[in-house]
Amino acid sequence: MDVTNKPVFEGVRVIEFCRVLAGPACTKYLADYGAEVIKVETAANPDTIRSWSPYKDGVPGVNRSTTFAMFNTGKLSVTLDLTKPAAVALAKRLVAKADVVVENYTPSVMKKWGLSYDDLKQVNPRLIMLSVTPQGQTGPYSLQPALGIELGASAGYLSFIGRPDREIIQPFIAFPDIIAVCMGITAIVGALLHRRRTGEGQYIDLSMLEASLPTLGPSLLDAQANGREPQLMGNRSLYAAPQGVYRCKGEDRWCAISVLNDGEWDGLVKAMGDPQWAAESRFATMLDRKRNEDELDRNIENWTTHHTAAEAMSLLQAHGVAAAAVQKGADLAKDPQLEHRRAYELVEGHPEIGPHYTVAPAFVLSQSKYSLRAAPCLGQDNEYVFTRILGLSDEEFIELIADEVIA
């Protein structure tokens, strides 16, 4: 392979002590782009996401979760009982041969095992270590466990989402996890560049709570600067009118529409066939439309309900208006734009799931390729990692299995 086409992280070895999403998804992209990622779990208490459905053929199993398969492509899997000193010693030997460690346990866990950054830099001074935690390594709430919904509550964005006449709604997507993935990869790349220049490793303390704050945008700044609390607006916006999700022809079909200025308003009116109501003075300017949003939304939905979501989207986009049909899972699976971009790729070689489609990296580098390889079964690479990478003899390897150190 020409050197210019080599994966950008080729030659980088990563040891992962992670569970669920934020940490594993971060290292997944490193693996897709060439890093050797060794995922450390225990057979008695493996990564939580291994138990998440959907399963292949609906049959549960520690190696059958397609959710786990999506977020752990291309990794090696080893099992160590880190409550045992011999297992911790093996983990340190792995770290001594690594470039990066990524972990996302609460701050007390790695320290309890003797695997904190202070411990690990003794065996590898050039080590880069990323810790992804709900609220960072320090502070009064740093030891609090949290998943997506709790972080949404702590970050405040649950109070920004929904309608004033409805109860609080938790978004389906774990936004803090996904944002942490982006920031984690960025931080690792920065630390690798720093090490290339100086030879120094370093520790990265990533707070998912703090990573979430920029998503609140002006509402957060308004509360801080002016003491104003945001008002729940449903699908509406301070900066657009109309903006909403409008019912269309067909069962449970909708189209999202946003109009940011008078030029786009003119496009919307033309797309709708210049209805008389649109010429009324109460809809003449953005401010007028904001003042009369209830009636504006009713009028627009009277139009959208006579069209399919795809028809409404096409008509509006042809007139320069931002619009998108609300897609369901089946729609996404056959979306022509995603198909063109090869957003889904077939992964082969998994012994229990078999051939399956997964989501490809969203960023495509023109001179560096990625490779999607099957996620590992639990502990499948124990022999390779401990005998080939660490150099254990067959006798030592078998003895550690018998002692349930490798377990």
Tab-separated table of C-alpha atoms in Angstrom:
chain	number	residue	atom	x	y	z
A	1	MET	CA	0.000	0.000	0.000
A	2	ASP	CA	1.246	3.481	-0.835
A	3	VAL	CA	2.202	5.344	2.347
A	4	THR	CA	-0.258	8.125	1.512
A	5	ASN	CA	-3.141	5.650	1.643
A	6	LYS	CA	-2.278	4.111	4.985
A	7	PRO	CA	-4.843	4.546	7.771
A	8	VAL	CA	-3.983	7.639	9.811
A	9	PHE	CA	-3.756	5.780	13.128
A	10	GLU	CA	-1.757	2.829	11.845
A	11	GLY	CA	0.990	2.005	14.335
A	12	VAL	CA	-0.912	3.476	17.287
A	13	ARG	CA	-1.793	0.990	20.021
A	14	VAL	CA	-4.727	1.795	22.308
A	15	ILE	CA	-5.727	-0.009	25.507
A	16	GLU	CA	-9.417	0.472	26.263
A	17	PHE	CA	-11.029	0.146	29.689
A	18	CYS	CA	-14.511	1.256	28.678
A	19	ARG	CA	-18.197	0.465	28.850
A	20	VAL	CA	-21.387	1.507	27.062
A	21	LEU	CA	-20.937	4.294	24.482
A	22	ALA	CA	-18.734	7.369	24.978
A	23	GLY	CA	-15.417	5.544	25.434
A	24	PRO	CA	-16.038	2.586	23.106
A	25	ALA	CA	-17.302	4.772	20.265
A	26	CYS	CA	-14.226	6.985	20.554
A	27	THR	CA	-11.838	4.056	20.228
A	28	LYS	CA	-13.999	2.502	17.498
A	29	TYR	CA	-13.077	5.337	15.137
A	30	LEU	CA	-9.419	4.992	16.048
A	31	ALA	CA	-9.659	1.295	15.179
A	32	ASP	CA	-11.531	1.968	11.934
A	33	TYR	CA	-8.679	4.231	10.867
A	34	GLY	CA	-5.943	1.761	11.692
A	35	ALA	CA	-5.187	1.814	15.421
A	36	GLU	CA	-4.732	-1.482	17.240
A	37	VAL	CA	-7.354	-1.214	19.985
A	38	ILE	CA	-7.268	-3.814	22.759
A	39	LYS	CA	-10.508	-3.801	24.720
A	40	VAL	CA	-10.143	-5.044	28.308
A	41	GLU	CA	-13.240	-6.611	29.896
A	42	THR	CA	-14.023	-9.292	32.437
A	43	ALA	CA	-15.974	-12.416	31.588
A	44	ALA	CA	-18.061	-12.063	34.755
A	45	ASN	CA	-18.902	-8.410	34.115
A	46	PRO	CA	-18.388	-7.546	30.431
A	47	ASP	CA	-19.209	-4.277	28.723
A	48	THR	CA	-22.818	-3.415	29.592
A	49	ILE	CA	-23.695	-2.763	25.980
A	50	ARG	CA	-23.122	-6.436	25.143
A	51	SER	CA	-26.507	-7.056	26.758
A	52	TRP	CA	-28.335	-4.411	24.717
A	53	SER	CA	-30.738	-5.457	21.990
A	54	PRO	CA	-31.292	-5.910	19.129
A	55	TYR	CA	-29.709	-9.344	18.974
A	56	LYS	CA	-28.983	-11.408	15.900
A	57	ASP	CA	-32.195	-13.367	15.108
A	58	GLY	CA	-33.646	-12.074	18.394
A	59	VAL	CA	-31.577	-14.569	20.395
A	60	PRO	CA	-29.744	-12.970	23.366
A	61	GLY	CA	-26.097	-13.656	23.937
A	62	VAL	CA	-22.947	-11.889	25.079
A	63	ASN	CA	-21.637	-11.922	21.497
A	64	ARG	CA	-24.940	-11.307	19.689
A	65	SER	CA	-25.710	-7.644	20.364
A	66	THR	CA	-25.727	-5.651	17.134
A	67	THR	CA	-25.523	-2.486	19.249
A	68	PHE	CA	-22.206	-3.635	20.675
A	69	ALA	CA	-21.125	-4.677	17.194
A	70	MET	CA	-21.737	-1.183	15.836
A	71	PHE	CA	-19.651	0.643	18.446
A	72	ASN	CA	-16.746	-1.795	18.703
A	73	THR	CA	-15.670	-2.534	15.143
A	74	GLY	CA	-12.100	-3.568	14.532
A	75	LYS	CA	-11.045	-4.139	18.148
A	76	LEU	CA	-9.284	-6.969	19.922
A	77	SER	CA	-10.898	-8.323	23.109
A	78	VAL	CA	-9.159	-9.652	26.192
A	79	THR	CA	-10.562	-10.583	29.581
A	80	LEU	CA	-8.843	-9.769	32.881
A	81	ASP	CA	-10.182	-9.962	36.414
A	82	LEU	CA	-8.793	-6.620	37.557
A	83	THR	CA	-9.667	-7.320	41.180
A	84	LYS	CA	-6.606	-9.597	41.178
A	85	PRO	CA	-3.068	-8.150	41.406
A	86	ALA	CA	-1.763	-10.504	38.714
A	87	ALA	CA	-4.379	-9.177	36.280
A	88	VAL	CA	-3.444	-5.578	37.094
A	89	ALA	CA	0.190	-6.477	36.457
A	90	LEU	CA	-0.736	-7.835	33.027
A	91	ALA	CA	-2.730	-4.690	32.269
A	92	LYS	CA	0.289	-2.572	33.153
A	93	ARG	CA	2.465	-4.654	30.852
A	94	LEU	CA	0.002	-3.953	28.042
A	95	VAL	CA	0.025	-0.244	28.841
A	96	ALA	CA	3.829	-0.236	28.789
A	97	LYS	CA	3.613	-1.237	25.112
A	98	ALA	CA	0.799	1.194	24.250
A	99	ASP	CA	0.498	4.749	23.028
A	100	VAL	CA	-2.946	5.607	24.397
A	101	VAL	CA	-5.243	4.445	27.184
A	102	VAL	CA	-8.940	5.317	27.097
A	103	GLU	CA	-11.214	4.684	30.090
A	104	ASN	CA	-14.677	5.855	31.090
A	105	TYR	CA	-15.222	4.550	34.597
A	106	THR	CA	-16.100	6.845	37.492
A	107	PRO	CA	-12.917	8.446	38.850
A	108	SER	CA	-12.502	6.090	41.815
A	109	VAL	CA	-12.446	2.859	39.802
A	110	MET	CA	-9.134	3.055	37.932
A	111	LYS	CA	-7.424	4.371	41.062
A	112	LYS	CA	-8.841	1.469	43.088
A	113	TRP	CA	-7.373	-0.984	40.592
A	114	GLY	CA	-3.995	0.737	40.650
A	115	LEU	CA	-4.468	1.870	37.046
A	116	SER	CA	-4.714	5.641	37.445
A	117	TYR	CA	-2.634	7.895	35.223
A	118	ASP	CA	-0.119	8.372	38.034
A	119	ASP	CA	0.229	4.584	38.239
A	120	LEU	CA	0.450	4.011	34.508
A	121	LYS	CA	2.906	6.759	33.642
A	122	GLN	CA	5.398	4.971	35.895
A	123	VAL	CA	5.494	2.114	33.385
A	124	ASN	CA	5.067	4.351	30.308
A	125	PRO	CA	6.134	8.001	30.684
A	126	ARG	CA	5.099	8.758	27.085
A	127	LEU	CA	1.563	7.503	27.693
A	128	ILE	CA	-1.466	9.501	26.605
A	129	MET	CA	-4.486	8.713	28.754
A	130	LEU	CA	-8.050	9.887	28.144
A	131	SER	CA	-10.599	9.643	30.952
A	132	VAL	CA	-14.204	10.247	29.878
A	133	THR	CA	-16.485	10.708	32.874
A	134	PRO	CA	-19.927	12.240	33.437
A	135	GLN	CA	-18.661	15.299	35.308
A	136	GLY	CA	-14.878	15.203	35.209
A	137	GLN	CA	-12.235	13.943	37.620
A	138	THR	CA	-12.616	16.684	40.235
A	139	GLY	CA	-15.379	18.636	41.919
A	140	PRO	CA	-18.250	17.928	44.320
A	141	TYR	CA	-20.221	15.808	41.820
A	142	SER	CA	-17.346	14.032	40.087
A	143	LEU	CA	-18.117	10.665	41.695
A	144	GLN	CA	-21.793	10.640	40.728
A	145	PRO	CA	-22.670	7.917	38.190
A	146	ALA	CA	-24.804	8.992	35.237
A	147	LEU	CA	-26.130	7.846	31.885
A	148	GLY	CA	-27.525	9.962	29.066
A	149	ILE	CA	-30.750	11.023	30.750
A	150	GLU	CA	-29.014	12.049	33.978
A	151	LEU	CA	-26.423	14.044	32.048
A	152	GLY	CA	-29.226	15.681	30.083
A	153	ALA	CA	-30.767	16.693	33.374
A	154	SER	CA	-27.464	17.967	34.818
A	155	ALA	CA	-26.570	19.854	31.644
A	156	GLY	CA	-29.979	21.521	31.673
A	157	TYR	CA	-31.032	20.643	28.185
A	158	LEU	CA	-33.992	18.576	29.359
A	159	SER	CA	-35.477	21.893	30.475
A	160	PHE	CA	-34.987	23.265	26.943
A	161	ILE	CA	-36.783	20.464	25.107
A	162	GLY	CA	-40.499	19.992	24.647
A	163	ARG	CA	-43.684	22.048	24.832
A	164	PRO	CA	-44.936	24.117	27.745
A	165	ASP	CA	-48.105	22.005	28.036
A	166	ARG	CA	-46.237	18.690	28.149
A	167	GLU	CA	-44.009	16.854	30.601
A	168	ILE	CA	-40.230	16.875	30.160
A	169	ILE	CA	-39.038	14.712	27.281
A	170	GLN	CA	-35.738	12.864	27.080
A	171	PRO	CA	-34.358	12.730	23.514
A	172	PHE	CA	-33.772	9.249	22.181
A	173	ILE	CA	-30.168	10.048	21.302
A	174	ALA	CA	-27.503	10.167	24.038
A	175	PHE	CA	-26.174	13.564	22.985
A	176	PRO	CA	-23.500	13.863	25.730
A	177	ASP	CA	-21.951	10.556	24.662
A	178	ILE	CA	-21.771	11.478	20.986
A	179	ILE	CA	-20.337	14.923	21.721
A	180	ALA	CA	-17.769	13.377	24.059
A	181	VAL	CA	-16.672	11.035	21.248
A	182	CYS	CA	-15.909	14.004	18.985
A	183	MET	CA	-14.016	15.872	21.688
A	184	GLY	CA	-12.202	12.749	22.846
A	185	ILE	CA	-10.816	11.975	19.401
A	186	THR	CA	-9.782	15.599	18.953
A	187	ALA	CA	-7.980	15.587	22.296
A	188	ILE	CA	-6.158	12.338	21.497
A	189	VAL	CA	-4.984	13.666	18.138
A	190	GLY	CA	-3.770	16.858	19.820
A	191	ALA	CA	-1.914	14.879	22.482
A	192	LEU	CA	-0.282	12.650	19.850
A	193	LEU	CA	0.924	15.744	17.974
A	194	HIS	CA	2.233	17.227	21.220
A	195	ARG	CA	4.120	14.006	21.965
A	196	ARG	CA	5.606	13.968	18.482
A	197	ARG	CA	7.001	17.459	19.083
A	198	THR	CA	8.108	17.082	22.706
A	199	GLY	CA	8.235	13.379	23.566
A	200	GLU	CA	5.833	14.029	26.440
A	201	GLY	CA	2.729	12.056	27.239
A	202	GLN	CA	-0.188	13.666	29.005
A	203	TYR	CA	-3.485	13.123	30.763
A	204	ILE	CA	-6.829	14.198	29.271
A	205	ASP	CA	-9.725	14.835	31.668
A	206	LEU	CA	-12.932	14.996	29.591
A	207	SER	CA	-16.210	15.937	31.263
A	208	MET	CA	-19.301	14.887	29.317
A	209	LEU	CA	-21.306	17.498	31.197
A	210	GLU	CA	-19.015	20.300	30.069
A	211	ALA	CA	-18.879	18.870	26.548
A	212	SER	CA	-22.670	19.241	26.424
A	213	LEU	CA	-22.819	22.914	27.381
A	214	PRO	CA	-22.101	24.366	23.908
A	215	THR	CA	-25.250	22.646	22.600
A	216	LEU	CA	-27.339	25.021	24.725
A	217	GLY	CA	-25.973	27.991	22.807
A	218	PRO	CA	-27.533	31.440	23.260
A	219	SER	CA	-30.079	30.189	25.787
A	220	LEU	CA	-27.320	29.401	28.273
A	221	LEU	CA	-25.632	32.743	27.672
A	222	ASP	CA	-28.943	34.596	28.035
A	223	ALA	CA	-29.562	32.936	31.388
A	224	GLN	CA	-26.060	33.805	32.599
A	225	ALA	CA	-25.943	37.373	31.304
A	226	ASN	CA	-29.558	38.468	31.676
A	227	GLY	CA	-31.094	36.075	34.163
A	228	ARG	CA	-33.745	34.967	31.677
A	229	GLU	CA	-34.849	31.366	31.675
A	230	PRO	CA	-35.576	29.833	28.255
A	231	GLN	CA	-39.178	29.225	27.309
A	232	LEU	CA	-40.197	25.837	25.972
A	233	MET	CA	-41.062	26.328	22.320
A	234	GLY	CA	-41.736	22.857	21.000
A	235	ASN	CA	-40.420	22.793	17.434
A	236	ARG	CA	-40.387	26.551	17.047
A	237	SER	CA	-37.377	28.839	16.985
A	238	LEU	CA	-36.514	32.364	18.075
A	239	TYR	CA	-34.957	32.937	14.674
A	240	ALA	CA	-37.370	31.351	12.213
A	241	ALA	CA	-41.071	31.574	11.375
A	242	PRO	CA	-42.495	29.318	10.327
A	243	GLN	CA	-40.502	26.534	11.873
A	244	GLY	CA	-42.101	23.257	12.761
A	245	VAL	CA	-42.870	19.674	11.860
A	246	TYR	CA	-46.081	19.491	9.841
A	247	ARG	CA	-48.427	16.597	9.222
A	248	CYS	CA	-48.480	15.294	5.653
A	249	LYS	CA	-50.551	12.889	3.582
A	250	GLY	CA	-50.249	9.312	4.786
A	251	GLU	CA	-50.215	7.638	8.173
A	252	ASP	CA	-47.831	9.304	10.654
A	253	ARG	CA	-45.923	11.194	7.975
A	254	TRP	CA	-44.432	14.605	8.615
A	255	CYS	CA	-42.222	17.269	7.060
A	256	ALA	CA	-39.888	19.640	8.921
A	257	ILE	CA	-39.839	23.198	7.565
A	258	SER	CA	-37.800	26.273	8.537
A	259	VAL	CA	-37.982	29.801	7.123
A	260	LEU	CA	-35.246	32.147	8.329
A	261	ASN	CA	-35.862	35.311	6.279
A	262	ASP	CA	-38.236	37.079	3.920
A	263	GLY	CA	-36.575	35.635	0.834
A	264	GLU	CA	-37.248	32.101	2.045
A	265	TRP	CA	-40.782	33.134	2.966
A	266	ASP	CA	-41.337	34.201	-0.635
A	267	GLY	CA	-40.085	30.787	-1.740
A	268	LEU	CA	-42.470	29.037	0.649
A	269	VAL	CA	-45.412	31.082	-0.626
A	270	LYS	CA	-44.586	30.254	-4.244
A	271	ALA	CA	-44.204	26.563	-3.427
A	272	MET	CA	-47.675	26.607	-1.872
A	273	GLY	CA	-49.151	28.242	-4.986
A	274	ASP	CA	-49.470	31.835	-3.676
A	275	PRO	CA	-52.418	31.282	-1.331
A	276	GLN	CA	-54.403	34.419	-0.492
A	277	TRP	CA	-53.820	34.176	3.243
A	278	ALA	CA	-50.050	34.486	2.738
A	279	ALA	CA	-50.493	38.003	1.319
A	280	GLU	CA	-52.173	39.294	4.468
A	281	SER	CA	-50.269	41.974	6.392
A	282	ARG	CA	-50.048	39.851	9.548
A	283	PHE	CA	-47.603	37.543	7.721
A	284	ALA	CA	-45.655	40.280	5.912
A	285	THR	CA	-42.471	40.247	8.014
A	286	MET	CA	-40.644	37.804	10.266
A	287	LEU	CA	-41.851	39.695	13.317
A	288	ASP	CA	-45.442	39.578	12.026
A	289	ARG	CA	-45.172	35.856	11.430
A	290	LYS	CA	-43.759	35.291	14.908
A	291	ARG	CA	-46.718	37.162	16.397
A	292	ASN	CA	-49.174	34.979	14.505
A	293	GLU	CA	-47.461	31.588	14.641
A	294	ASP	CA	-50.493	29.567	15.691
A	295	GLU	CA	-52.500	30.577	12.640
A	296	LEU	CA	-49.422	30.429	10.441
A	297	ASP	CA	-48.803	26.819	11.462
A	298	ARG	CA	-52.431	25.874	10.838
A	299	ASN	CA	-52.336	27.380	7.356
A	300	ILE	CA	-49.111	25.601	6.445
A	301	GLU	CA	-50.397	22.269	7.721
A	302	ASN	CA	-53.546	22.728	5.655
A	303	TRP	CA	-51.199	22.719	2.668
A	304	THR	CA	-48.824	19.922	3.766
A	305	THR	CA	-51.669	17.499	4.481
A	306	HIS	CA	-52.488	17.516	0.753
A	307	HIS	CA	-48.974	16.305	-0.096
A	308	THR	CA	-46.788	13.404	0.893
A	309	ALA	CA	-43.783	14.336	2.999
A	310	ALA	CA	-41.497	13.652	0.029
A	311	GLU	CA	-43.595	15.858	-2.253
A	312	ALA	CA	-43.655	18.712	0.242
A	313	MET	CA	-39.920	18.451	0.779
A	314	SER	CA	-39.158	18.466	-2.948
A	315	LEU	CA	-41.457	21.396	-3.688
A	316	LEU	CA	-40.050	23.501	-0.888
A	317	GLN	CA	-36.422	22.695	-1.601
A	318	ALA	CA	-36.965	23.574	-5.259
A	319	HIS	CA	-37.939	27.059	-4.038
A	320	GLY	CA	-34.959	27.462	-1.700
A	321	VAL	CA	-36.733	26.532	1.531
A	322	ALA	CA	-35.136	24.225	4.096
A	323	ALA	CA	-37.390	21.169	4.377
A	324	ALA	CA	-36.966	17.487	5.159
A	325	ALA	CA	-39.312	14.547	5.363
A	326	VAL	CA	-39.263	12.943	8.792
A	327	GLN	CA	-37.695	9.544	8.213
A	328	LYS	CA	-38.288	6.307	10.055
A	329	GLY	CA	-35.822	3.475	10.423
A	330	ALA	CA	-36.938	1.774	7.222
A	331	ASP	CA	-36.595	5.073	5.340
A	332	LEU	CA	-33.035	5.572	6.579
A	333	ALA	CA	-32.091	2.070	5.477
A	334	LYS	CA	-32.882	2.946	1.854
A	335	ASP	CA	-32.130	6.678	1.855
A	336	PRO	CA	-30.546	7.511	-1.541
A	337	GLN	CA	-28.182	10.114	-0.090
A	338	LEU	CA	-26.872	7.721	2.544
A	339	GLU	CA	-26.634	4.980	-0.062
A	340	HIS	CA	-24.622	7.260	-2.339
A	341	ARG	CA	-22.269	8.121	0.526
A	342	ARG	CA	-21.891	4.437	1.461
A	343	ALA	CA	-23.009	5.261	4.993
A	344	TYR	CA	-23.791	1.595	5.606
A	345	GLU	CA	-21.196	-1.047	4.918
A	346	LEU	CA	-21.322	-4.802	5.098
A	347	VAL	CA	-19.126	-6.281	7.817
A	348	GLU	CA	-18.232	-9.949	7.556
A	349	GLY	CA	-16.412	-12.433	9.721
A	350	HIS	CA	-18.372	-12.273	12.982
A	351	PRO	CA	-18.776	-15.875	14.186
A	352	GLU	CA	-22.177	-15.376	15.872
A	353	ILE	CA	-23.805	-12.391	14.178
A	354	GLY	CA	-22.552	-13.253	10.719
A	355	PRO	CA	-22.528	-10.721	7.858
A	356	HIS	CA	-24.258	-7.497	8.927
A	357	TYR	CA	-24.453	-3.854	7.978
A	358	THR	CA	-23.031	-1.171	10.222
A	359	VAL	CA	-22.563	2.588	10.033
A	360	ALA	CA	-19.354	3.717	8.351
A	361	PRO	CA	-17.308	6.699	9.606
A	362	ALA	CA	-18.968	9.973	8.674
A	363	PHE	CA	-15.619	11.586	7.844
A	364	VAL	CA	-13.811	10.359	4.756
A	365	LEU	CA	-10.157	11.304	4.325
A	366	SER	CA	-9.063	11.665	0.720
A	367	GLN	CA	-5.597	10.204	1.257
A	368	SER	CA	-6.161	7.793	4.158
A	369	LYS	CA	-8.475	4.827	4.118
A	370	TYR	CA	-10.491	3.156	6.842
A	371	SER	CA	-11.470	-0.474	7.279
A	372	LEU	CA	-14.559	-1.840	9.026
A	373	ARG	CA	-13.851	-5.165	10.696
A	374	ALA	CA	-16.157	-7.210	12.889
A	375	ALA	CA	-16.440	-6.394	16.579
A	376	PRO	CA	-14.789	-8.984	18.827
A	377	CYS	CA	-16.394	-11.797	20.737
A	378	LEU	CA	-15.650	-11.651	24.441
A	379	GLY	CA	-12.051	-12.636	25.129
A	380	GLN	CA	-11.449	-13.919	21.603
A	381	ASP	CA	-7.947	-12.436	21.425
A	382	ASN	CA	-6.599	-13.538	24.806
A	383	GLU	CA	-4.074	-15.951	23.362
A	384	TYR	CA	-2.799	-13.564	20.675
A	385	VAL	CA	-2.466	-10.567	22.973
A	386	PHE	CA	-0.917	-12.325	25.964
A	387	THR	CA	1.413	-14.695	24.124
A	388	ARG	CA	2.302	-12.715	20.986
A	389	ILE	CA	2.252	-9.127	22.272
A	390	LEU	CA	3.272	-9.698	25.910
A	391	GLY	CA	5.354	-12.801	25.195
A	392	LEU	CA	3.878	-15.144	27.795
A	393	SER	CA	4.783	-18.773	27.362
A	394	ASP	CA	2.032	-21.270	26.714
A	395	GLU	CA	2.510	-22.604	30.236
A	396	GLU	CA	2.192	-19.132	31.788
A	397	PHE	CA	-0.886	-18.391	29.701
A	398	ILE	CA	-2.619	-21.637	30.705
A	399	GLU	CA	-1.732	-21.112	34.370
A	400	LEU	CA	-3.218	-17.596	34.372
A	401	ILE	CA	-6.428	-18.966	32.871
A	402	ALA	CA	-6.536	-21.696	35.517
A	403	ASP	CA	-6.017	-19.071	38.240
A	404	GLU	CA	-8.881	-17.023	36.702
A	405	VAL	CA	-6.596	-14.038	36.195
A	406	ILE	CA	-7.324	-14.113	32.487
A	407	ALA	CA	-11.061	-14.416	32.958
